Short mmCIF file of C-alpha atoms in Angstrom, two decimals:
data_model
loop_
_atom_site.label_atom_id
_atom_site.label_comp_id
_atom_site.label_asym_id
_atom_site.label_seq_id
_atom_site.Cartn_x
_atom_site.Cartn_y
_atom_site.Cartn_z
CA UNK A 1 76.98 72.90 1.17
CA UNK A 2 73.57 73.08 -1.04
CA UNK A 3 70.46 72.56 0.44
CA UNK A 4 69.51 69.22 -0.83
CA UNK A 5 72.64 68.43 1.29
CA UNK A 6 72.08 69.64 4.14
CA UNK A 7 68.48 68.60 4.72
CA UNK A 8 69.91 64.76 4.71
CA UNK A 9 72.57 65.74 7.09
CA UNK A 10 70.86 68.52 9.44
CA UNK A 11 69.37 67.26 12.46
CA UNK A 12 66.28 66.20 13.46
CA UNK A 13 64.92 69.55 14.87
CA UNK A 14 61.40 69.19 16.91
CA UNK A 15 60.04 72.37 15.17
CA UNK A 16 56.34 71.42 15.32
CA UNK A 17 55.01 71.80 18.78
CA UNK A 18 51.36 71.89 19.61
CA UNK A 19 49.52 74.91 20.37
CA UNK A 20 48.28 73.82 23.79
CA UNK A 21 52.27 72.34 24.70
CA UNK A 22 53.94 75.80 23.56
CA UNK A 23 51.51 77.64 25.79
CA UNK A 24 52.55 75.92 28.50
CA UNK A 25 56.36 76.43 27.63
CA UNK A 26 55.01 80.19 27.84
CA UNK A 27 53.57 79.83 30.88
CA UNK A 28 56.97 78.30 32.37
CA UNK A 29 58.81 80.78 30.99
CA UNK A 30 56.51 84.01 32.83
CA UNK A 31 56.91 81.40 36.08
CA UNK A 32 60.42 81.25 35.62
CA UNK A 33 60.72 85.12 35.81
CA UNK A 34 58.35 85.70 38.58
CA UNK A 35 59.99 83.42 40.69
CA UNK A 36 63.69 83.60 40.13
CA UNK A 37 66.04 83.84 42.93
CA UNK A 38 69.37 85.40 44.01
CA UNK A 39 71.40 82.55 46.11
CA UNK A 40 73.13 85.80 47.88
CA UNK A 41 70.32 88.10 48.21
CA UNK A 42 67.39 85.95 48.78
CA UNK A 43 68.52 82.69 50.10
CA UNK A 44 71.56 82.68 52.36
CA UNK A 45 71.04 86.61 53.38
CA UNK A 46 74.33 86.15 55.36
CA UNK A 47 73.07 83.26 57.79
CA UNK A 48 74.46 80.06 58.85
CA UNK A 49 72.59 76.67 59.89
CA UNK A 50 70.81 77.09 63.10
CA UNK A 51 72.20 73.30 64.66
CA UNK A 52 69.61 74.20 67.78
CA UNK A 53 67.34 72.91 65.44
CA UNK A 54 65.90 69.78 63.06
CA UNK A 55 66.93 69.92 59.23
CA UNK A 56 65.10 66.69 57.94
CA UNK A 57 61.69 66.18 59.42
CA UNK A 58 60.64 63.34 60.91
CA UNK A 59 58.31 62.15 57.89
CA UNK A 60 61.20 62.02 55.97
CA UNK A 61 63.96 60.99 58.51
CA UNK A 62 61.88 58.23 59.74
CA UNK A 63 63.62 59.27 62.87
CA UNK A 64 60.60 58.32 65.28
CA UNK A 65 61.48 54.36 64.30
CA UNK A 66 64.34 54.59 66.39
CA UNK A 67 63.26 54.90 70.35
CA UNK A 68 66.75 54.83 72.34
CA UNK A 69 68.21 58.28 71.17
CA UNK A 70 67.95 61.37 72.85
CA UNK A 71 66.84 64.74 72.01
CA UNK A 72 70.02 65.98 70.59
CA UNK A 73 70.98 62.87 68.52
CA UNK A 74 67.46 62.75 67.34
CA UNK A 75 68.09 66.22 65.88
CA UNK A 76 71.80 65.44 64.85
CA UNK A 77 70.53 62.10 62.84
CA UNK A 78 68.11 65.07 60.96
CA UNK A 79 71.35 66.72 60.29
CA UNK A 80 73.19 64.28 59.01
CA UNK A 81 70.34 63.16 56.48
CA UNK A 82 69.80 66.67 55.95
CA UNK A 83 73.74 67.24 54.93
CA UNK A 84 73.34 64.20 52.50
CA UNK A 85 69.94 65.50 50.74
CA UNK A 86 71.20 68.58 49.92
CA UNK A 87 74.26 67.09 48.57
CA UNK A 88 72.17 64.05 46.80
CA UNK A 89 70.05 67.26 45.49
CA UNK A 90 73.35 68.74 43.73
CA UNK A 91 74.53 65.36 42.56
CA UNK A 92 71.28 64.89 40.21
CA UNK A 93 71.48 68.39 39.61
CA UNK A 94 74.67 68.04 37.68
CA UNK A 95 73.06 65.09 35.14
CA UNK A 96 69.60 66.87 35.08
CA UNK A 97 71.33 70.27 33.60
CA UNK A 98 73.11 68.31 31.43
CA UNK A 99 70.38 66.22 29.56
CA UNK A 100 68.24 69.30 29.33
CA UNK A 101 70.84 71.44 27.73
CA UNK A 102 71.27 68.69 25.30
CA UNK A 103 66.92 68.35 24.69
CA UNK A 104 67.22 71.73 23.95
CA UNK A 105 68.70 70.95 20.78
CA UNK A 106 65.31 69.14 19.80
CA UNK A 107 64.18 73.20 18.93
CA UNK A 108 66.99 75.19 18.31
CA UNK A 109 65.33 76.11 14.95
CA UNK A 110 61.56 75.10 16.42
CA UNK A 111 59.29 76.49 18.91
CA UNK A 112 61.22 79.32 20.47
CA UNK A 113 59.29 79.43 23.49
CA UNK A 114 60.14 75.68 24.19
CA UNK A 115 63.91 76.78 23.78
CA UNK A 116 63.82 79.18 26.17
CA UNK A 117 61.92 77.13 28.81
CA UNK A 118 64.79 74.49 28.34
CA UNK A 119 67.59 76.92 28.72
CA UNK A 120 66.08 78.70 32.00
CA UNK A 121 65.82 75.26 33.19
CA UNK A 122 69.13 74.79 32.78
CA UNK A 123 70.91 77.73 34.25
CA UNK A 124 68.29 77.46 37.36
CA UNK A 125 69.57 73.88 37.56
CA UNK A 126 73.48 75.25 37.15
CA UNK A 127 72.27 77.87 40.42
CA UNK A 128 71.02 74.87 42.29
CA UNK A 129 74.55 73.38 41.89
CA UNK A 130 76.30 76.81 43.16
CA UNK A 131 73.65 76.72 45.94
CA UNK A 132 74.47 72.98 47.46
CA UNK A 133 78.08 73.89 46.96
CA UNK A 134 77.69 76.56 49.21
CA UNK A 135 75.61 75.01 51.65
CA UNK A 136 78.50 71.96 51.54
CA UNK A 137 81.48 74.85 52.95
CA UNK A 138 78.64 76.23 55.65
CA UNK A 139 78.22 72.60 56.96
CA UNK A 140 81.99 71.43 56.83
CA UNK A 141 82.80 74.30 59.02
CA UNK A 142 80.21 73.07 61.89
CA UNK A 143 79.30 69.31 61.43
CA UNK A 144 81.51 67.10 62.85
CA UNK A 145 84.35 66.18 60.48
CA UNK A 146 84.31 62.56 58.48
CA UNK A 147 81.05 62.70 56.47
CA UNK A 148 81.73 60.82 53.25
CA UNK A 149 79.87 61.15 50.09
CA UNK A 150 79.63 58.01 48.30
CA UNK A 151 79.48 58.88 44.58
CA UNK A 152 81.07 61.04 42.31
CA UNK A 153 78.91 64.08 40.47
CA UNK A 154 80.86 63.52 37.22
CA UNK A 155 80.86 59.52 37.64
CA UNK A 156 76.94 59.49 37.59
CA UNK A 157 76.55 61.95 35.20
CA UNK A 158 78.03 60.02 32.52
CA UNK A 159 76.63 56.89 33.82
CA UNK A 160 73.09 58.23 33.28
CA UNK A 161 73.63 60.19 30.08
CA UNK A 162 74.82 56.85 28.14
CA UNK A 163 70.99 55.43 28.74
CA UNK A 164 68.43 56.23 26.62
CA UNK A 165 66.42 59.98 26.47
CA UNK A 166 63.42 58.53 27.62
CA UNK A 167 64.72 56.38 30.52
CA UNK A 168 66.79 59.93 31.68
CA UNK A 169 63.36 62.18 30.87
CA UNK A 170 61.63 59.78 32.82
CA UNK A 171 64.27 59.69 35.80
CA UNK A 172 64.39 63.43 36.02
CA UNK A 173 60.51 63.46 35.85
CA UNK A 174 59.87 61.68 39.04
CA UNK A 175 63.03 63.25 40.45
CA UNK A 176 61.33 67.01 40.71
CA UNK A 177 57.94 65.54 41.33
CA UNK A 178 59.55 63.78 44.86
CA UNK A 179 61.24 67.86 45.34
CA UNK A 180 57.84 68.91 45.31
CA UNK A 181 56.37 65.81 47.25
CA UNK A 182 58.55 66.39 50.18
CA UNK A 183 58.00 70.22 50.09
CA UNK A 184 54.13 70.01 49.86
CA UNK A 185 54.04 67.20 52.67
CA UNK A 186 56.98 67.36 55.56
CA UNK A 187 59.00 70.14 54.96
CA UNK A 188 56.44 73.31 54.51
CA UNK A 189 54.34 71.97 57.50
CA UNK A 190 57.38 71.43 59.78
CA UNK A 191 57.71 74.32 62.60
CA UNK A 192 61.00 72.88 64.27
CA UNK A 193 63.28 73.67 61.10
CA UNK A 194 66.47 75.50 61.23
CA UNK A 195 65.45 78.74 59.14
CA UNK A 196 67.75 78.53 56.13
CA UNK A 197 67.27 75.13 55.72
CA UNK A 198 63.82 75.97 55.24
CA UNK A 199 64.61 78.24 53.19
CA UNK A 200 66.86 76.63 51.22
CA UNK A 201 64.02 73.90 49.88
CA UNK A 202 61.72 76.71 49.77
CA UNK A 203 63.39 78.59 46.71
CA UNK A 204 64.56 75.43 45.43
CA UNK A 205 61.06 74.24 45.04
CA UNK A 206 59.73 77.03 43.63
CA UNK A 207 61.84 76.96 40.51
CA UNK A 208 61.58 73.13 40.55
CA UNK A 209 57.47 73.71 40.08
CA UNK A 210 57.68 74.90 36.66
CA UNK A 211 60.69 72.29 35.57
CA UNK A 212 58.20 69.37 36.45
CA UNK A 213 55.97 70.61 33.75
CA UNK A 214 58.70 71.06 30.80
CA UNK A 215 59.70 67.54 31.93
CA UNK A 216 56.78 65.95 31.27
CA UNK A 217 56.38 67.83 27.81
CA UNK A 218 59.80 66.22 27.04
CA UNK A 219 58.90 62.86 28.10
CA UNK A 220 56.00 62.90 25.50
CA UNK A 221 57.19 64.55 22.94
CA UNK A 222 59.77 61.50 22.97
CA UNK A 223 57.72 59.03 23.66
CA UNK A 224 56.31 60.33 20.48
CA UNK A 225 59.85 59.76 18.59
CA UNK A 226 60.37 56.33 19.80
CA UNK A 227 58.30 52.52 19.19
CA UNK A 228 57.44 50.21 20.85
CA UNK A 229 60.74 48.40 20.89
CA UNK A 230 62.39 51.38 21.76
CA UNK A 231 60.81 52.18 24.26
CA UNK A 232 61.07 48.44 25.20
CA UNK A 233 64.89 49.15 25.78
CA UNK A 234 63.97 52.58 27.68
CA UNK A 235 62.32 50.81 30.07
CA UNK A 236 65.43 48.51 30.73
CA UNK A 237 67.40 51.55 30.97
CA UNK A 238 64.65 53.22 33.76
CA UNK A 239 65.18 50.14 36.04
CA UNK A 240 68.99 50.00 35.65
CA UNK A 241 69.19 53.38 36.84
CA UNK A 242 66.82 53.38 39.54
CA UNK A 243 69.15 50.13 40.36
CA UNK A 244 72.01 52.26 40.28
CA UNK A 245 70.49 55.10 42.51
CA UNK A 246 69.84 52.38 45.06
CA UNK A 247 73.34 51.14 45.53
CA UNK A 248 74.38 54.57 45.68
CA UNK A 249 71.50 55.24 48.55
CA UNK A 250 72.71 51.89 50.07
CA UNK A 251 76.70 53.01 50.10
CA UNK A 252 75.60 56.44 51.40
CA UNK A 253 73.05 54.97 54.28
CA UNK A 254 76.07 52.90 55.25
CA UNK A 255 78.14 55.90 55.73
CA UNK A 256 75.84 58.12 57.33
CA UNK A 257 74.93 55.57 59.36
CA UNK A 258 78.82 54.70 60.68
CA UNK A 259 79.42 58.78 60.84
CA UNK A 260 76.17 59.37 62.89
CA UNK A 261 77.56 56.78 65.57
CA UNK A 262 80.66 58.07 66.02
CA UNK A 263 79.85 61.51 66.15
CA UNK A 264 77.36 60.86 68.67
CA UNK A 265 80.22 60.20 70.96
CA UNK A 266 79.00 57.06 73.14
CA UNK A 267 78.46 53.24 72.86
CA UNK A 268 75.92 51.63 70.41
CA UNK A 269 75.18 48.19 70.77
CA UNK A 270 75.57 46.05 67.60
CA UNK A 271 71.20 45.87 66.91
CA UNK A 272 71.21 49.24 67.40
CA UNK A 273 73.85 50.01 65.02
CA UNK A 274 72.32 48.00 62.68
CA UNK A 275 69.43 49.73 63.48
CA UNK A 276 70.34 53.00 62.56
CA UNK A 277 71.39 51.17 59.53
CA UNK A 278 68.08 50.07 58.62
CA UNK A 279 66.01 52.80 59.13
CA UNK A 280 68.46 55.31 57.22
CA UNK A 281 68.37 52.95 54.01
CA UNK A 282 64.19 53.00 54.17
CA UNK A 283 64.59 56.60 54.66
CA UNK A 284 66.80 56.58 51.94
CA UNK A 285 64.91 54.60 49.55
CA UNK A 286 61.84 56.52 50.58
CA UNK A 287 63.23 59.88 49.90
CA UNK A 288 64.94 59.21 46.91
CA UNK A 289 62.85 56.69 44.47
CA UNK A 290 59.58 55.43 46.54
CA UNK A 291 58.10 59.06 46.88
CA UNK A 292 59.02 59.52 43.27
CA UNK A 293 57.62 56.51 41.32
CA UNK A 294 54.63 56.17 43.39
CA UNK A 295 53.80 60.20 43.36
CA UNK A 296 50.26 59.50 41.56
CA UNK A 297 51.38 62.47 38.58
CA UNK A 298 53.75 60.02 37.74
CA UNK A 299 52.46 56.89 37.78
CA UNK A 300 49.72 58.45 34.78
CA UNK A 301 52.06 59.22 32.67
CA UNK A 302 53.93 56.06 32.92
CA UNK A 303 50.40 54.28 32.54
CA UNK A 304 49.47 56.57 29.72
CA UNK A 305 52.67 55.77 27.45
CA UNK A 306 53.77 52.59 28.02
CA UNK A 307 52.12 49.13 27.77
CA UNK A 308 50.57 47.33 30.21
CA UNK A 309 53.53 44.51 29.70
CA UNK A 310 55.99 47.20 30.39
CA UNK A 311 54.20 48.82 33.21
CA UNK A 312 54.36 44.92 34.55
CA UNK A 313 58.40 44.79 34.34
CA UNK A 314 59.03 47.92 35.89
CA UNK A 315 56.66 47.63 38.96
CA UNK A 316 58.31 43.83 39.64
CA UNK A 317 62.00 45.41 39.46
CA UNK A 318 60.46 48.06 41.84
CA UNK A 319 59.15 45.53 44.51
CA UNK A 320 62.86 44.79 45.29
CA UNK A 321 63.77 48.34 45.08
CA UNK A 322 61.51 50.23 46.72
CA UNK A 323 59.33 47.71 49.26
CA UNK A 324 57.00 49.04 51.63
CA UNK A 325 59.01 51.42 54.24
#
């Protein structure tokens, strides 16, 4: 192949990168080393869940709305939400390592400092996985047995990766923003938490700190690539798969929910079954997409790039979505 030839067929690479943006892929990069974790040596440190005590707290639970269960099921519904975050945690995991693997094509032959960010990113997102998987074996051995997940890693993977970059950038964006939302807010603050499960959010948000940054980098830099029409169809693509997250959150409420009441091992009435239903689908909802799109980094950036029209579509498919909880 000449070279005439292969600068019409090469790709695209991204190898301009501002001053000011490739310093903070640097700084990522020093984070990234400062911070990294051993799942064996610094995490687990040969413990087990501590099920004398909460895993969820209340503020993201919502477990005070419910006023007719006692002590134990109180803490056992923060189980059972806690079981299904860290498992909802390794689900996203598995599409967010993917798409930034692929970005990281965008400067293979560009800003090396960018490339690296992206691949650390990628393998701490790969450890996450390993972590939750983990975490899944500790909890089958003690929970009580019947908890159903509701969607398949794999399945949503593929779903998301067929939309467009900046709809996924943009999903993953408010997706570590809401790790470090519920970090920062409930679970730091909480004193009642089973140790490892502390723990376990405590390393994870740590490395999920410095990802936030790269992701918004990424999000501009292809906002930059893309028009308005585009970008038009991205936004189409954002609210189909914050649709999509929703049914699965729905599904997986519903499941919870029926698992919760049969594990508790006595009579429910029919309200407060439904209930139970309610509040873990606000919880749900909460956790998952209403503490992301309305943490106030995000809502910037989505007001800085996009048009006021566009701003207007998403927030009206987000009224249905994610109403007050």
């Amino acid at each position: 192949m000449n070279v005439a030839t292969a600068r019409t067929t090469a790709p695209r690479w991204n190898a301009e990168v501002a001053a000011g943006d490739s310093a903070r892929y640097a700084r990522c990069i020093e984070v990234s080393r400062r911070v990294r974790w051993d799942i064996d040596a610094d995490v687990i440190r040969g413990r087990d869940f501590d099920h004398d005590r909460t895993f969820l707290p209340a503020g993201l639970s919502l477990v005070d709305r419910i006023d007719f269960l006692d002590g134990n099921e109180r803490r056992f519904f923060s189980q059972v939400q806690g079981r299904t975050y860290a498992w909802m945690f390794g689900l996203c995991e598995r599409f967010i390592g993917a798409k930034m693997l692929q970005t990281s094509g965008q400067h293979w032959l560009g800003d090396q400092s960018a490339l690296e960010a992206l691949v650390r990113f990628s393998d701490e997102e790969i450890k996450h996985q390993e972590l939750f998987r983990r975490l899944e074996v500790l909890l089958e051995a003690r929970m009580p047995p019947g908890h159903a997940k509701m969607a398949e890693a794999n399945t949503v993977a593929m779903f998301v990766m067929a939309r467009s970059n900046w709809a996924v950038l943009a999903l993953i964006f408010m997706i570590e923003l809401f790790v470090q939302r519920h970090y920062e807010e409930s679970i730091a603050p909480s004193q009642e938490l089973c140790p490892l499960w502390k723990d376990v959010f405590l390393f994870h948000f740590r490395e999920e700190c410095q990802h936030s940054v790269v992701d918004e980098l990424e999000l501009r830099a292809e906002d930059a690539r893309i028009d308005e029409g585009e970008r038009d169809v991205a936004i189409d693509d954002l609210i189909a798969l914050l649709g999509a997250m929703d049914d699965i959150l729905r599904a997986q409420a519903d499941a919870d929910a029926a698992y919760f009441v049969v594990a508790c091992g006595r009579p429910f009435g029919m309200r407060q079954q439904l209930h139970v239903v309610d509040v873990l689908r606000r919880a749900y909802r909460w956790q998952y997409i209403g503490s992301g799109v309305r943490h106030p980094r995000f809502v910037r950036v989505l007001d800085e790039l996009a048009t006021p029209q566009q701003r207007r579509r998403l927030d009206v498919a987000l009224e249905s979505i994610v109403p007050d909880v």
